[in-house]
Amino acid sequence: MISLPVIMSILITQVAFVVTSTVLVPELVAAEGYPIESHYVTTTDGYILNIHRIPHGKTNKTLEKVAYLQHGILQSSSNFVLYGPGKSLAYILADEGYDVWMGNSRGNFYSRNHTTLDPDTNSTFWQFSWNEVGSLDLPATIDYVLEQTGNTSIYYVGHSQGTTVFYVMGATRPEYNDKIKVQVSLAPTVFLNHMISPVLRILAFFEEPLYRLSELFGVNELLPADRFLANSIQELCSGDVGTILCENILFVLFGISPFQMNITELPLILKTVPAGCSTKEAIHFAQLVNSGKFCQYDLGNATNIETYGESTPPDYDLSNITTPSYIIHSKNDWVAVTKDVDRLAAALGNLKGKYLVDDDLFNHSDFIFGINAPALVYSKIVSLLSQH
Ligand SMILES: *[C@@H]1O[C@H](CO)[C@@H](O)[C@H](O)[C@H]1NC(C)=O
Ligand SMILES: *[C@@H]1O[C@H](CO)[C@@H](O)[C@H](O)[C@H]1NC(C)=O
Ligand SMILES: *[C@@H]1O[C@H](CO)[C@@H](O)[C@H](O)[C@H]1NC(C)=O
Ligand SMILES: *[C@@H]1O[C@H](CO)[C@@H](O)[C@H](O)[C@H]1NC(C)=O
Ligand SMILES: *[C@@H]1O[C@H](CO)[C@@H](O)[C@H](O)[C@H]1NC(C)=O
Ligand SMILES: *[C@@H]1O[C@H](CO)[C@@H](O)[C@H](O)[C@H]1NC(C)=O
Ligand SMILES: *[C@@H]1O[C@H](CO)[C@@H](O)[C@H](O)[C@H]1NC(C)=O
């Protein structure tokens, strides 16, 4: 479908376009007449995260509960508001009476910010994987949200990497288990060795060379929105042939059912995805594909011994996760395949339920961008959360 050089250039292209046409979450939400707030959270290692909040629905202001939504790799808080009220998860929860907070992990479009490091000039900024998102970003953000709302626990929903980081937090910072009342994982990416997605498999195959390449060129940021896409891909997306082509390039990464894509929304999606991440986040996933383990970043034998005290990176202990948890997954998910999801379910300390989406073609990205996500997935989330 697309050649290896194209894939490689997608993965390592680093072109410094000025961000011009990105649709911003505060503007999107305000245009719908919903209240929206921007907040800044500083982590213990100096990253400044710009998170978003819809404090209540348009009319319903009788709040009791706080919901927190966490996006996947290369994505942002825009995932939860893109399609508007009744269609995107943040609005649905706000209208149900939740105070809705949406995270943005370090290095994405909203969180390219640090107290001392400049992401544009100092590559030290990009030396992190989703291990740091789970063990540092999430705890800082959750503490901030609890402090702002005066609550002692929140309702957590994550998609894809948004689930990975939850499990990293639960395993490495067990004191946070009680700060999450209940957790819903959409298409969880924890064990990945049965993953089908060809692009991620190719990335896994090139794990080492890609890492060296990125060091060589000092390329430590992957796929920032607009810089990489704006001029090239958006041009491809005009005209029928172009639309199909650009749809493939974008979604071949993660997978989408042909019946779930609303072509009319594609230009809007392209203005927010991909929102950027670090090369190490992608490589850490590639390591899981290769090893079949859910473990810390593999630094190579010698450095592993220095850092972890053993030659292989230690596993995250999933049995230590005591937060009541639910999993919603789908049969045709190219990334979170059923075999791997079942293994996660068996390993969890406090699994309350596991549900298969009632659509055999539902794919990894459909949980966010699928036309039927509200009916097939979001209504289920609302009912699961309301039981706690
Ligand atoms: C408003 O939110 C409360 C609390 O979640 C809920 O019980 C109620 O049904 C909601 N009312 C409307 C009109 O949506
Ligand atoms: C960085 O964070 C500060 C808040 O600490 C904010 O005022 C500033 O606008 C942010 N800069 C960028 C580029 O996001
Ligand atoms: C990047 O930041 C680190 C840590 O503050 C510092 O030691 C290093 O000199 C900086 N590098 C550049 C190129 O500014
Ligand atoms: C929890 O947060 C909600 C929403 O912000 C708020 O209305 C409620 O008063 C808070 N509960 C407590 C006990 O502070
Ligand atoms: C799932 O997504 C992948 C990647 O976009 C696609 O190639 C595949 O055809 C999708 N599966 C179905 C059944 O649509
Ligand atoms: C597709 O998106 C357009 C533009 O937002 C919207 O008007 C239309 O209802 C959507 N179609 C479906 C089937 O959701
Ligand atoms: C996980 O649980 C085991 C057994 O209860 C315990 O020995 C270990 O210290 C826990 N790990 C963490 C990170 O708390």
XYZ file of C-alpha atoms and ligand atoms in Angstrom, residues 53 55 63-66 99 149-151, ligand 4:
24
model
C -11.567 21.489 31.494
C -16.482 22.449 34.199
C -22.239 18.484 39.544
C -20.931 15.941 41.988
C -18.329 14.024 40.058
C -15.072 14.693 38.293
C -16.861 18.180 35.663
C -12.171 20.477 42.747
C -11.840 19.559 46.419
C -12.623 15.917 45.559
C -16.218 17.423 43.560
O -16.128 18.123 42.322
C -17.385 18.583 41.848
C -17.182 19.120 40.463
O -16.167 20.085 40.412
C -17.922 19.615 42.818
O -19.168 20.109 42.355
C -18.082 18.959 44.173
O -18.500 19.921 45.106
C -16.770 18.342 44.613
N -16.977 17.549 45.838
C -16.397 17.880 46.968
C -16.656 16.941 48.126
O -15.699 18.872 47.104
